[in-house]
PDB file of C-alpha atoms and ligand atoms in Angstrom:
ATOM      1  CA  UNK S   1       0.000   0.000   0.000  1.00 29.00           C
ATOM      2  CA  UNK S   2       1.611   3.273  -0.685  1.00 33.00           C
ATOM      3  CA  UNK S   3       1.728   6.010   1.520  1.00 34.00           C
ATOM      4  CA  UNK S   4      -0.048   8.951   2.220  1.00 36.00           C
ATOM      5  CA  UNK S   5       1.675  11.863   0.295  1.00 40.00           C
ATOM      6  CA  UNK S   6       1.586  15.627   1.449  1.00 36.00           C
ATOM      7  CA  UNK S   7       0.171  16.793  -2.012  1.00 42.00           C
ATOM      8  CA  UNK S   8      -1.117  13.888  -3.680  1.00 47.00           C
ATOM      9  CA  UNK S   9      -4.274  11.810  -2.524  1.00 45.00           C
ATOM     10  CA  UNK S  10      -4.141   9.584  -0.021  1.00 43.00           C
ATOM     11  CA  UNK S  11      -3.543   5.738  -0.798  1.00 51.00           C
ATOM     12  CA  UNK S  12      -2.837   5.886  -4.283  1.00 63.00           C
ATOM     13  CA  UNK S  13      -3.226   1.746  -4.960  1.00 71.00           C
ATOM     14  CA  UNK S  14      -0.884   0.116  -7.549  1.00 65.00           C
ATOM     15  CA  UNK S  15      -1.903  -3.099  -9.843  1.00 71.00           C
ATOM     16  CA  UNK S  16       0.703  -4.850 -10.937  1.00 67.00           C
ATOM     17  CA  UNK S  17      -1.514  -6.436 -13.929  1.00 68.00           C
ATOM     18  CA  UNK S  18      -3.066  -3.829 -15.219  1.00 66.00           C
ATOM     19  CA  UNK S  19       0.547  -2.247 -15.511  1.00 60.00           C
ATOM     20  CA  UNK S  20       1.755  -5.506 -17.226  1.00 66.00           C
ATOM     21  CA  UNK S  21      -1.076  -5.118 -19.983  1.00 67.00           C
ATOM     22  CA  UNK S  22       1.630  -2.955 -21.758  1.00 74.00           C
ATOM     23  CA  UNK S  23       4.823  -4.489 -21.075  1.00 79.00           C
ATOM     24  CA  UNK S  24       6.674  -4.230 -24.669  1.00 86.00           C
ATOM     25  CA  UNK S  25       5.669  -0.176 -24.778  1.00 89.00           C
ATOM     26  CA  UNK S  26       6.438   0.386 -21.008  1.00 90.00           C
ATOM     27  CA  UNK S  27      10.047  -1.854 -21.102  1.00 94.00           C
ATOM     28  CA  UNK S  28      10.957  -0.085 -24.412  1.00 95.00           C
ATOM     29  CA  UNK S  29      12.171   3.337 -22.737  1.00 97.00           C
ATOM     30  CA  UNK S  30      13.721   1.657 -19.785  1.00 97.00           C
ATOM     31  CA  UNK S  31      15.927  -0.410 -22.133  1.00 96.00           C
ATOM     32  CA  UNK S  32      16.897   2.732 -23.798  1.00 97.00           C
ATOM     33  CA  UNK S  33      17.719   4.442 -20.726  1.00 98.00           C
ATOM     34  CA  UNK S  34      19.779   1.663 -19.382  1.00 97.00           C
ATOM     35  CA  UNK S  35      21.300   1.615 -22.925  1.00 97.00           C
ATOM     36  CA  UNK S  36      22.719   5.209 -22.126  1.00 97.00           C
ATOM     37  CA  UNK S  37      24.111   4.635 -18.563  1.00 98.00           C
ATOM     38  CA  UNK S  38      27.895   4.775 -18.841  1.00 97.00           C
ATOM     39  CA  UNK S  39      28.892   2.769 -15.947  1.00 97.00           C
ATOM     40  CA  UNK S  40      30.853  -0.433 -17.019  1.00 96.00           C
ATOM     41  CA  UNK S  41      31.205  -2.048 -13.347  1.00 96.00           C
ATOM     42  CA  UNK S  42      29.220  -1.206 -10.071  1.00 98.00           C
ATOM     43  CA  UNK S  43      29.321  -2.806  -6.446  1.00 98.00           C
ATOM     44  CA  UNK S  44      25.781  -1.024  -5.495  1.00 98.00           C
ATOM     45  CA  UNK S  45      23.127  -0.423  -7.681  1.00 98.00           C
ATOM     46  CA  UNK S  46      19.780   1.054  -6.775  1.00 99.00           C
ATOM     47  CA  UNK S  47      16.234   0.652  -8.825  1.00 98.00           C
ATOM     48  CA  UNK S  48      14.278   3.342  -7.353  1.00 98.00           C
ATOM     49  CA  UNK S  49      10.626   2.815  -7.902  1.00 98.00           C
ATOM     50  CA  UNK S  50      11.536  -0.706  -8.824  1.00 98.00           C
ATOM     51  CA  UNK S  51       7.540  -2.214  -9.646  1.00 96.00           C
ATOM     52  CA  UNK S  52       7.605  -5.762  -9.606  1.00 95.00           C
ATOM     53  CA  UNK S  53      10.970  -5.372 -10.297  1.00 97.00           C
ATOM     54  CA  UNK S  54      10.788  -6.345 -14.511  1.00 96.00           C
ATOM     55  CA  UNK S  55      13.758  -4.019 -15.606  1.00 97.00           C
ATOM     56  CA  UNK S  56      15.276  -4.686 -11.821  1.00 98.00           C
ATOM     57  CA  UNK S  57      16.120  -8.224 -12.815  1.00 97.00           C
ATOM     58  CA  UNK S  58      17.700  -7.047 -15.891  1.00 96.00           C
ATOM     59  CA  UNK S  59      19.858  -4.165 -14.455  1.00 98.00           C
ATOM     60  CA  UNK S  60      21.020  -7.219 -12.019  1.00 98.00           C
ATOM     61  CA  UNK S  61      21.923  -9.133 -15.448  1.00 96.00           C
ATOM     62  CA  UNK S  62      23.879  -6.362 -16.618  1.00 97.00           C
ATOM     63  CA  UNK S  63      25.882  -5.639 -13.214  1.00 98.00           C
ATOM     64  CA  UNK S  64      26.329  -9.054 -12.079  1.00 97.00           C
ATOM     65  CA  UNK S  65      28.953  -8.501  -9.681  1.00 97.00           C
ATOM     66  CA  UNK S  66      26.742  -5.694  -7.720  1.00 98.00           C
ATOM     67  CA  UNK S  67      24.540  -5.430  -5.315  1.00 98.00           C
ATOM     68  CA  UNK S  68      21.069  -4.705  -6.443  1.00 98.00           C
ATOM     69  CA  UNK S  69      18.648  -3.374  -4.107  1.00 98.00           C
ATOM     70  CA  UNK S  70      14.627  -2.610  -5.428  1.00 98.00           C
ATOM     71  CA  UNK S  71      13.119   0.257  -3.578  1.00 98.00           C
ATOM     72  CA  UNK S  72       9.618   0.618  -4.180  1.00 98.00           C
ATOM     73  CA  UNK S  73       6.323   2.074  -1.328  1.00 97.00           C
ATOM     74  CA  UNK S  74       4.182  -0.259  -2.478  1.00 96.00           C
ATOM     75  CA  UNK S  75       3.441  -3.849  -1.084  1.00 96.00           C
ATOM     76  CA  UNK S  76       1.787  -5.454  -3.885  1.00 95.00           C
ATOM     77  CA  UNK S  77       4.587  -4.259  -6.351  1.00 96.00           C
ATOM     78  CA  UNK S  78       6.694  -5.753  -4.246  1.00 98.00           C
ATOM     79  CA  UNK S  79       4.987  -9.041  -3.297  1.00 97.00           C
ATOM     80  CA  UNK S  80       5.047  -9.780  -6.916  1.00 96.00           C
ATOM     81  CA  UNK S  81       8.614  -8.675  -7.520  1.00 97.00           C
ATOM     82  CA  UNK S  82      10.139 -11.193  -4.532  1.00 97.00           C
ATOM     83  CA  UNK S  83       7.636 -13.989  -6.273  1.00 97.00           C
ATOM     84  CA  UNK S  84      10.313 -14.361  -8.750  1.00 95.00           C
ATOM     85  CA  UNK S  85      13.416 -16.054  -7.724  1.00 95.00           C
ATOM     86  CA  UNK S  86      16.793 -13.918  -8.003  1.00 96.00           C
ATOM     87  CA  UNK S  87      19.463 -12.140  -6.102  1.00 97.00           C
ATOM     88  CA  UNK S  88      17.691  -8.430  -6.089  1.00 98.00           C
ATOM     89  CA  UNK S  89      16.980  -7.429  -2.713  1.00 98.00           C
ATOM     90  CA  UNK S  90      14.009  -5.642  -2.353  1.00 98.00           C
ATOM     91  CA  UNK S  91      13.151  -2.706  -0.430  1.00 98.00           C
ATOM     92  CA  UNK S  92      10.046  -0.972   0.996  1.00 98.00           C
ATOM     93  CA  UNK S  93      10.617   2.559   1.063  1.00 98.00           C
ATOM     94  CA  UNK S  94       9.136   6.022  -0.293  1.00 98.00           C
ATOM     95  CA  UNK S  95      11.924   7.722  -2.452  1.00 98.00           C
ATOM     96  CA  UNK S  96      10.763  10.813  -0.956  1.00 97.00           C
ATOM     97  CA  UNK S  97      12.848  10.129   2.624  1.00 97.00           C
ATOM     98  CA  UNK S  98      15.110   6.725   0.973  1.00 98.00           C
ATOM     99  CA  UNK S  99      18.956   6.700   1.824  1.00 98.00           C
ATOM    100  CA  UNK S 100      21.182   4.632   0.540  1.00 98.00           C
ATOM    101  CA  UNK S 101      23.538   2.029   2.256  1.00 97.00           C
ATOM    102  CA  UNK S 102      26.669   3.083   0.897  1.00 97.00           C
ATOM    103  CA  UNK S 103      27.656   5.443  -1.962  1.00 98.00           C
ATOM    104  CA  UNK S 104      25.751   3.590  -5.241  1.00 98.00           C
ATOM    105  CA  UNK S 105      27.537   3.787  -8.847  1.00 98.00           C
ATOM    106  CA  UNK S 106      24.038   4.130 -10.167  1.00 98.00           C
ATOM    107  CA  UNK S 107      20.633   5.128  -9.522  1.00 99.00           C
ATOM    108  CA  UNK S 108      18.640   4.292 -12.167  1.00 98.00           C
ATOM    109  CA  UNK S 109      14.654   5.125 -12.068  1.00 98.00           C
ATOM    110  CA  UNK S 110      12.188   4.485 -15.167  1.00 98.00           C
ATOM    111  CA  UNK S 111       8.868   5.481 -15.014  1.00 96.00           C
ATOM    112  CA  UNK S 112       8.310   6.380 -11.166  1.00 97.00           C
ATOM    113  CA  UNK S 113      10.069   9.979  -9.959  1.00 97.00           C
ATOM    114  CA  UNK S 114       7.015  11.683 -11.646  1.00 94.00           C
ATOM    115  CA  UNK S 115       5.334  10.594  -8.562  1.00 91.00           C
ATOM    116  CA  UNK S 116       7.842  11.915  -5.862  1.00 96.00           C
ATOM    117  CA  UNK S 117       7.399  15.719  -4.957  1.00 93.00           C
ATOM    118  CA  UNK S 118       9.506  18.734  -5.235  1.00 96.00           C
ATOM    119  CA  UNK S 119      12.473  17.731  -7.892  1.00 98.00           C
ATOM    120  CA  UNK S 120      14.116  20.994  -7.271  1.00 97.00           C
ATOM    121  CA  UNK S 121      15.461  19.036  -3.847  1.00 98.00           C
ATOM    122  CA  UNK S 122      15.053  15.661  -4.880  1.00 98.00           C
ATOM    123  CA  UNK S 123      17.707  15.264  -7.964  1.00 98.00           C
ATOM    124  CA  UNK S 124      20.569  17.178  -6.910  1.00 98.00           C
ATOM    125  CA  UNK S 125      20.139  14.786  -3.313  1.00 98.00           C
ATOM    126  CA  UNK S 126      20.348  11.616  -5.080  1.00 98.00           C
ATOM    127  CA  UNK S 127      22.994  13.404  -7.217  1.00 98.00           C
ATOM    128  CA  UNK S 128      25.165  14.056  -4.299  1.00 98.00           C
ATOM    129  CA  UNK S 129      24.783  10.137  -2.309  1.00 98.00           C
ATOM    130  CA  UNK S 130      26.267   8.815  -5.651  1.00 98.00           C
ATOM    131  CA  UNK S 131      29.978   7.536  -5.503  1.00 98.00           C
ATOM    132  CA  UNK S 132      32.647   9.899  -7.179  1.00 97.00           C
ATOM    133  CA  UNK S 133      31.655   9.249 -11.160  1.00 97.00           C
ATOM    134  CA  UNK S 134      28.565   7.916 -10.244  1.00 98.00           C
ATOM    135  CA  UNK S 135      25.231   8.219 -12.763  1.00 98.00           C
ATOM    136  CA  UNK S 136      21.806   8.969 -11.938  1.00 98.00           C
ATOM    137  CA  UNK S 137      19.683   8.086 -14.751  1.00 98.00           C
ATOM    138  CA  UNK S 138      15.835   8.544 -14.838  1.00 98.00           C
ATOM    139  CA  UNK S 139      12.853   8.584 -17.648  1.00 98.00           C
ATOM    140  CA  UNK S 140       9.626  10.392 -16.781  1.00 98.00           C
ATOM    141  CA  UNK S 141       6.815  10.547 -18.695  1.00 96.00           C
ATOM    142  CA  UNK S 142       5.993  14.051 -20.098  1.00 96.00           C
ATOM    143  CA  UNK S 143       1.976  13.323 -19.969  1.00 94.00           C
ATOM    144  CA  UNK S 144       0.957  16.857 -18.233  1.00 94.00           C
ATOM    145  CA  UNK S 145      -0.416  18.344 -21.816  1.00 94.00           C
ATOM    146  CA  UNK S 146      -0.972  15.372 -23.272  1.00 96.00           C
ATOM    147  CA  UNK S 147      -4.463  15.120 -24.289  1.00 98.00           C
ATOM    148  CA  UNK S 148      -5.398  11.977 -21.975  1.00 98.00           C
ATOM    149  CA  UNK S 149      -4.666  13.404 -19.350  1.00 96.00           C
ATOM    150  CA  UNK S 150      -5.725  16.676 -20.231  1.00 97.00           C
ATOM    151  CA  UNK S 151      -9.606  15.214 -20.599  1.00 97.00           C
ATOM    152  CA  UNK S 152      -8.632  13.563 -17.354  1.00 96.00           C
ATOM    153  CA  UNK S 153      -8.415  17.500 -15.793  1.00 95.00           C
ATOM    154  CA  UNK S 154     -11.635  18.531 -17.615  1.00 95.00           C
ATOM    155  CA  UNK S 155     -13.568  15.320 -17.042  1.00 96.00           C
ATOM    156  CA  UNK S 156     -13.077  15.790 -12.730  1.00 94.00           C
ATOM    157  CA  UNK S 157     -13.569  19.466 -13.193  1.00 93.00           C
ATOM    158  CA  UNK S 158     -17.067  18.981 -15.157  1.00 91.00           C
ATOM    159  CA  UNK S 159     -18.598  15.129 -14.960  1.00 88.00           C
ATOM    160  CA  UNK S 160     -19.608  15.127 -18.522  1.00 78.00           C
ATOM    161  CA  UNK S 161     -22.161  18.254 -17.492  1.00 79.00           C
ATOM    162  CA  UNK S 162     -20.871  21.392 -16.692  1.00 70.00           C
ATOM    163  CA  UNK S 163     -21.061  22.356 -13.144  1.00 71.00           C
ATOM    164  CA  UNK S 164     -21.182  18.817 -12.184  1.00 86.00           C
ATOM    165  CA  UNK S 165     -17.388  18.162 -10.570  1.00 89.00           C
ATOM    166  CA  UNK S 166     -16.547  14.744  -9.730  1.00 92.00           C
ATOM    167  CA  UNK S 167     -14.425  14.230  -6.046  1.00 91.00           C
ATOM    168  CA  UNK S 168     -13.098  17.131  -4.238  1.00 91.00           C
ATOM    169  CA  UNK S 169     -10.697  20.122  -4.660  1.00 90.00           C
ATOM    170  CA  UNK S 170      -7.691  18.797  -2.750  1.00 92.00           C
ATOM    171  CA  UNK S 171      -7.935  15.742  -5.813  1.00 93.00           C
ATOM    172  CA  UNK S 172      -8.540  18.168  -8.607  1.00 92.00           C
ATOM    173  CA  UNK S 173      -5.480  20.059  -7.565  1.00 91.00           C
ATOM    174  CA  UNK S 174      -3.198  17.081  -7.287  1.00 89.00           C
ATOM    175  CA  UNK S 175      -4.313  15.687 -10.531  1.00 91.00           C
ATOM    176  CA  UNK S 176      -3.463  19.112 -12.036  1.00 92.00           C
ATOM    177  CA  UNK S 177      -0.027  19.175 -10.488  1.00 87.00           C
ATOM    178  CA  UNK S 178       2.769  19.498 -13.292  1.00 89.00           C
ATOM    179  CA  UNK S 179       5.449  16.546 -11.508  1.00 88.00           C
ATOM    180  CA  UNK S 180       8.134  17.010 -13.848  1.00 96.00           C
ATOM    181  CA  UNK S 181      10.359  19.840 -14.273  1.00 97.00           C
ATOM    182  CA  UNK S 182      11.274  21.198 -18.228  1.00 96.00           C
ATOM    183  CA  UNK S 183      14.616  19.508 -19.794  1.00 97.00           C
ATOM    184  CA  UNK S 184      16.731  22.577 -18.894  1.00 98.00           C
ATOM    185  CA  UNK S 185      15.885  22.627 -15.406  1.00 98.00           C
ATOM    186  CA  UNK S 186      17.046  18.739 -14.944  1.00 98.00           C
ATOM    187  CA  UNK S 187      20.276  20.408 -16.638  1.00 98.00           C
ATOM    188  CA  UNK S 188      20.745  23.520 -14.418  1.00 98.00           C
ATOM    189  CA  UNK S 189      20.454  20.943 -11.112  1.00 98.00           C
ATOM    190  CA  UNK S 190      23.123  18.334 -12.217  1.00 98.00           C
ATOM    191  CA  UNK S 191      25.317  20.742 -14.225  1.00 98.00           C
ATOM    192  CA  UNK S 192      26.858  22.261 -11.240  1.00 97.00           C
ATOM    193  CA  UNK S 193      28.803  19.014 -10.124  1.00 97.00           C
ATOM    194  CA  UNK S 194      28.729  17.192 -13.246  1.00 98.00           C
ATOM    195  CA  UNK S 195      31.085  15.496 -15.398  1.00 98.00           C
ATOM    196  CA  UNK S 196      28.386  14.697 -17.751  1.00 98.00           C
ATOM    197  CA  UNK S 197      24.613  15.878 -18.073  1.00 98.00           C
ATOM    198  CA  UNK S 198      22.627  14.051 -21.327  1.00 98.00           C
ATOM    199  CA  UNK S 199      19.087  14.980 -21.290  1.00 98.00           C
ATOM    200  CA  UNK S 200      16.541  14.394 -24.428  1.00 98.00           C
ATOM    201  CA  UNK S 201      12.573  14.198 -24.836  1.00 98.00           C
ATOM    202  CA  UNK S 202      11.205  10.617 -27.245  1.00 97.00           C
ATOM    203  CA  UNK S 203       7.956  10.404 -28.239  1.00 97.00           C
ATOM    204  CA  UNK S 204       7.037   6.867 -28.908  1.00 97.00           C
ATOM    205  CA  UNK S 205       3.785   6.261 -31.281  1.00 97.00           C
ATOM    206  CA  UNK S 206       2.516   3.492 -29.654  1.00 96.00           C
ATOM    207  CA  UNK S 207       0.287   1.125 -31.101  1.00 96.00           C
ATOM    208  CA  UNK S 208      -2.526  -0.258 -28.917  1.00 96.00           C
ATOM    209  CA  UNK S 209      -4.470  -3.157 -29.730  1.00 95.00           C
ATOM    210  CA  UNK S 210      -7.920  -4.085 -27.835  1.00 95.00           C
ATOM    211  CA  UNK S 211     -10.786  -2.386 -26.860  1.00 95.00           C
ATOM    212  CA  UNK S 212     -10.666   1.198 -25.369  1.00 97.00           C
ATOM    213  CA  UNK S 213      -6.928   0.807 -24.906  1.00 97.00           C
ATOM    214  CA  UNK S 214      -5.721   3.915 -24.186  1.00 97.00           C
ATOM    215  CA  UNK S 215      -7.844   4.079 -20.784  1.00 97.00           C
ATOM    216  CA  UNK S 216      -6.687   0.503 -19.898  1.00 96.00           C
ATOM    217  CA  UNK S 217      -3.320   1.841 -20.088  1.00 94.00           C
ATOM    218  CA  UNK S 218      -4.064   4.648 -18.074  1.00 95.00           C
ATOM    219  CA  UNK S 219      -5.903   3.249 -15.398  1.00 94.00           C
ATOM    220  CA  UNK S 220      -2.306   1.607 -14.666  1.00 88.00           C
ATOM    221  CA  UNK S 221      -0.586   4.762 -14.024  1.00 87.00           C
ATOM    222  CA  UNK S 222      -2.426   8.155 -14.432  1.00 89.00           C
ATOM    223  CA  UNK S 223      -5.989   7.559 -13.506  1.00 94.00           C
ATOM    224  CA  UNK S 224      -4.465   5.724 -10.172  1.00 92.00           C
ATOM    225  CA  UNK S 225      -4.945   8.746  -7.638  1.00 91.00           C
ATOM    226  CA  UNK S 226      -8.719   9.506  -9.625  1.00 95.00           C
ATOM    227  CA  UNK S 227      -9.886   5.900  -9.645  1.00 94.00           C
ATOM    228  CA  UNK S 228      -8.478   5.619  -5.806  1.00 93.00           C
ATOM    229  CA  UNK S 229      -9.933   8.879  -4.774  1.00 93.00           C
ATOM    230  CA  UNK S 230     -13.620   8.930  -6.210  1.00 94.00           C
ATOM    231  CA  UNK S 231     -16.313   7.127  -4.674  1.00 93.00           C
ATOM    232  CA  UNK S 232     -18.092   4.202  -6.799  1.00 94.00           C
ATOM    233  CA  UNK S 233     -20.819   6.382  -8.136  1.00 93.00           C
ATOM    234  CA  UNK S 234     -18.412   9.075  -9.044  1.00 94.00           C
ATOM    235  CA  UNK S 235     -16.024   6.347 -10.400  1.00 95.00           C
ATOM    236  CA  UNK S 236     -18.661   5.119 -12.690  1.00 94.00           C
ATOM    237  CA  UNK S 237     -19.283   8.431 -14.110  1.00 94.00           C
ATOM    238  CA  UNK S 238     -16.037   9.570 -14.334  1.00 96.00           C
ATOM    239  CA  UNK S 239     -15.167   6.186 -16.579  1.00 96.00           C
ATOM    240  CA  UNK S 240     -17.919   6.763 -18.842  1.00 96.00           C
ATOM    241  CA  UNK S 241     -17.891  10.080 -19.917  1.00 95.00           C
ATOM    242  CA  UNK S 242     -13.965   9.517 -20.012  1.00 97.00           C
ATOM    243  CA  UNK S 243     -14.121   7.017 -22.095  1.00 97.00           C
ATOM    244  CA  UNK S 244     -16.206   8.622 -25.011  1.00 97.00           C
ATOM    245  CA  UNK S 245     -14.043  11.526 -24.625  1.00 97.00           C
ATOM    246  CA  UNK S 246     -10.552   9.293 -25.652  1.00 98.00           C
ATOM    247  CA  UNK S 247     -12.222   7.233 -28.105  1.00 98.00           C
ATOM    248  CA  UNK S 248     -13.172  10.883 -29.997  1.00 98.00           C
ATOM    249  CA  UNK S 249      -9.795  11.759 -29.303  1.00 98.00           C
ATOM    250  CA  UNK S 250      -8.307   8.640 -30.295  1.00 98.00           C
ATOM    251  CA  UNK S 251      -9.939   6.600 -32.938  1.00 98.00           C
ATOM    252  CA  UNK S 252      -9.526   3.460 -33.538  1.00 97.00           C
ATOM    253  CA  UNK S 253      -7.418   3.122 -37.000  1.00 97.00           C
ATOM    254  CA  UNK S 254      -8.550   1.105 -39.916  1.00 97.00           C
ATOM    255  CA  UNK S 255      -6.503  -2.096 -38.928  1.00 97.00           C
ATOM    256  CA  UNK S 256      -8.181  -2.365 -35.389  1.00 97.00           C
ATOM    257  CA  UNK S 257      -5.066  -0.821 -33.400  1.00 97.00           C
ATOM    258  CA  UNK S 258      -4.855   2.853 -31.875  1.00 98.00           C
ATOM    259  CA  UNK S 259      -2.386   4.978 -32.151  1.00 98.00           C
ATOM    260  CA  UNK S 260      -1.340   6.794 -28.676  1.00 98.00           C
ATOM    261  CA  UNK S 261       2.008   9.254 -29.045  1.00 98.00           C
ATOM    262  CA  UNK S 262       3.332   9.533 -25.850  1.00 97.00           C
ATOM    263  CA  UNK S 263       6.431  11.683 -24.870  1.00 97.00           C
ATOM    264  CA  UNK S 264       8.790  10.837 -22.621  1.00 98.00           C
ATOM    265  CA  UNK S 265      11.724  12.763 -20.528  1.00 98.00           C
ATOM    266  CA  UNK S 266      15.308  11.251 -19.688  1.00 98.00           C
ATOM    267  CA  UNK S 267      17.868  12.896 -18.371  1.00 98.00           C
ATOM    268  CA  UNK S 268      21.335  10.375 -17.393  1.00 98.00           C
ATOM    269  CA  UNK S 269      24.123  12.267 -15.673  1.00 98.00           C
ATOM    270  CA  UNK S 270      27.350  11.409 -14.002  1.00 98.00           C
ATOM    271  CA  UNK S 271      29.159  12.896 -11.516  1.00 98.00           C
ATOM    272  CA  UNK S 272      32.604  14.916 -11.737  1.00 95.00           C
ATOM    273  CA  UNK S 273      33.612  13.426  -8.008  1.00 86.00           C
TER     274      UNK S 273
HETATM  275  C1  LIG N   1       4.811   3.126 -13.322  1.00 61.51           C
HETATM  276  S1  LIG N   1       5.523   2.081 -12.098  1.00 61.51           S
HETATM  277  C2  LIG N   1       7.170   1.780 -12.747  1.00 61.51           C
HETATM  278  C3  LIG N   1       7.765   0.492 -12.271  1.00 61.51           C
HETATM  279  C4  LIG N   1       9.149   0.135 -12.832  1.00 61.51           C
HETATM  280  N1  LIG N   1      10.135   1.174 -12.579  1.00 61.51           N
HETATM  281  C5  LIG N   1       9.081  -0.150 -14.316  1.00 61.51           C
HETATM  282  O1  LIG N   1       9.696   0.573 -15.089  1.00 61.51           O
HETATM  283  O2  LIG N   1       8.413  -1.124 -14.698  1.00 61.51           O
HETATM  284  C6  LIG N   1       5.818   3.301 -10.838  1.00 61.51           C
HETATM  285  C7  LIG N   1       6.283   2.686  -9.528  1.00 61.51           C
HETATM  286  O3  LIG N   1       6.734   3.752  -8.685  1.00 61.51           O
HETATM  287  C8  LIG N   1       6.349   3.424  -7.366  1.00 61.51           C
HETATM  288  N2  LIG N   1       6.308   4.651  -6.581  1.00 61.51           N
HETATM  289  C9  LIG N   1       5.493   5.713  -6.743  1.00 61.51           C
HETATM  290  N3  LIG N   1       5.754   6.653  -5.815  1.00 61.51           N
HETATM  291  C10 LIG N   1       6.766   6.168  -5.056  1.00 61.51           C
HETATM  292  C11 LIG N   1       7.485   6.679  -3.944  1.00 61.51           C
HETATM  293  N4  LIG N   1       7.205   7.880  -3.439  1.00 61.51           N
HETATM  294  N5  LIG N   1       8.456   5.916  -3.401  1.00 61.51           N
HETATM  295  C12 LIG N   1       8.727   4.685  -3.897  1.00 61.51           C
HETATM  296  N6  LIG N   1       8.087   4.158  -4.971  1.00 61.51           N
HETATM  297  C13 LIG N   1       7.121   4.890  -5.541  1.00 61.51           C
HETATM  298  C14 LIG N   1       5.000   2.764  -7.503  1.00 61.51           C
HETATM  299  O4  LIG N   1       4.684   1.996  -6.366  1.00 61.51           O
HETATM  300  C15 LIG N   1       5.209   1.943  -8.775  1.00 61.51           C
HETATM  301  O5  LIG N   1       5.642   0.639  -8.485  1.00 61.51           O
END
């Protein structure tokens, strides 16, 4: 279960199957970000935000001589990451307040510092715990002004009628809470005691297959703190005037598949000392 954050609602629930309807589109950028670490050899190596631990298991591949810890808040991620036999040691912890146990060569997180607060204090700390030459290397998705999440804004604020808001104004204002910081900015914070700061934006036109597809792959990630934080009657509602909204938004192609761009942020940097 994860914790109760200061600005996001309270008991935001992770499913580890839903998230796993998508594995081939969610692995793809955390292949290329491992791709681009610059580390040959490492004696600690953390996964922060680890999930059930898919691209955990292969950063263990690559560093085989390390130790390779999984730090994620939530219990059923993690249940299901230790139900799979391997060396990784698994941690329960909320990046937020996490420490290391020694100076780590790398920090790698894919897909889950979107979700931690206040970046501004958060990068250049896990910057400065690395060893000397250490790399921090991290993909975000850039989903604030994308348009499914976007309707997800205007579908709380309204309910599919105007005047008719869905769940209260402490969720409407964490759902509209921008997470991630422009490029330059993850620049500016790691320049300063950097050997090496490589930061670029991908946008990967996926191609969905099934039924409403783009809100099943939502409901894994985005949707979380909405779905968690409306009541079943509001749920309801909120799902189907949501859904009508995407499928305008994103038709299905002739073939049966639809296409959903989606941008993504990585920034891998190493330290001078
Ligand atoms: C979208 S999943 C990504 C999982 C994995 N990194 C991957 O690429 O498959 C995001 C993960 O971040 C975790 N997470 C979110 N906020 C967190 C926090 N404050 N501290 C630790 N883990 C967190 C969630 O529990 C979830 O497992």
């Amino acid at each position: 279960m994860a914790e109760a954050h200061p600005s996001r609602p309270a008991g935001t629930r992770w499913d580890p199957g839903q998230y796993h309807r998508f594995t081939d589109h969610r692995l793809r950028p955390a292949l290329e970000l491992l791709d681009r670490v610059p580390i040959a050899d490492a004696s600690l190596v953390y996964d922060l935000g680890c999930g059930s631990g898919n691209v955990t298991r292969l950063i263990a591949e690559r560093y085989a001589t390390a130790r390779v810890c999984g730090v994620d808040v939530s219990s059923e991620m993690l249940e299901k990451a230790g139900g799979v036999p391997g060396r990784v040691e698994w941690v329960q912890a909320d990046i937020a307040h996490w420490e290391p146990e020694g100076a780590p060569e790398l920090i790698y997180s894919n897909a889950a510092l979107h979700w931690v607060d206040d970046h501004a204090a958060l990068i250049p700390r896990l910057f400065g715990v690395l060893a000397p030459r250490g790399c921090l290397a991290v993909q975000m998705p850039l989903s604030h002004s994308m348009p499914s999440h976007v309707l997800m804004r205007e579908t709380l604020a309204d309910g599919g009628v105007n005047g008719s808001r869905l769940g209260d104004k402490a969720l409407a204002a964490a759902v509209a809470r921008r997470w991630v910081l422009d490029a330059g900015e993850y620049h500016d914070l790691l320049a300063p005691a950097a050997e090496s700061v490589d930061v670029w934006e991908t946008e990967y036109v996926q191609q969905l297959e099934g039924a409403d597809p783009v809100l099943e792959w939502v409901k894994a990630t985005g949707l979380r703190p909405i779905l968690n934080g409306l009541c079943d009657a509001e749920r309801e509602r909120f799902v189907e005037v949501y859904r009508e909204r995407l499928r305008r938004v994103y038709p299905r192609r002739a073939n049966g598949q639809t296409l959903y761009p989606f941008r993504r942020l990585f920034v891998v940097a190493t330290r001078r000392d």
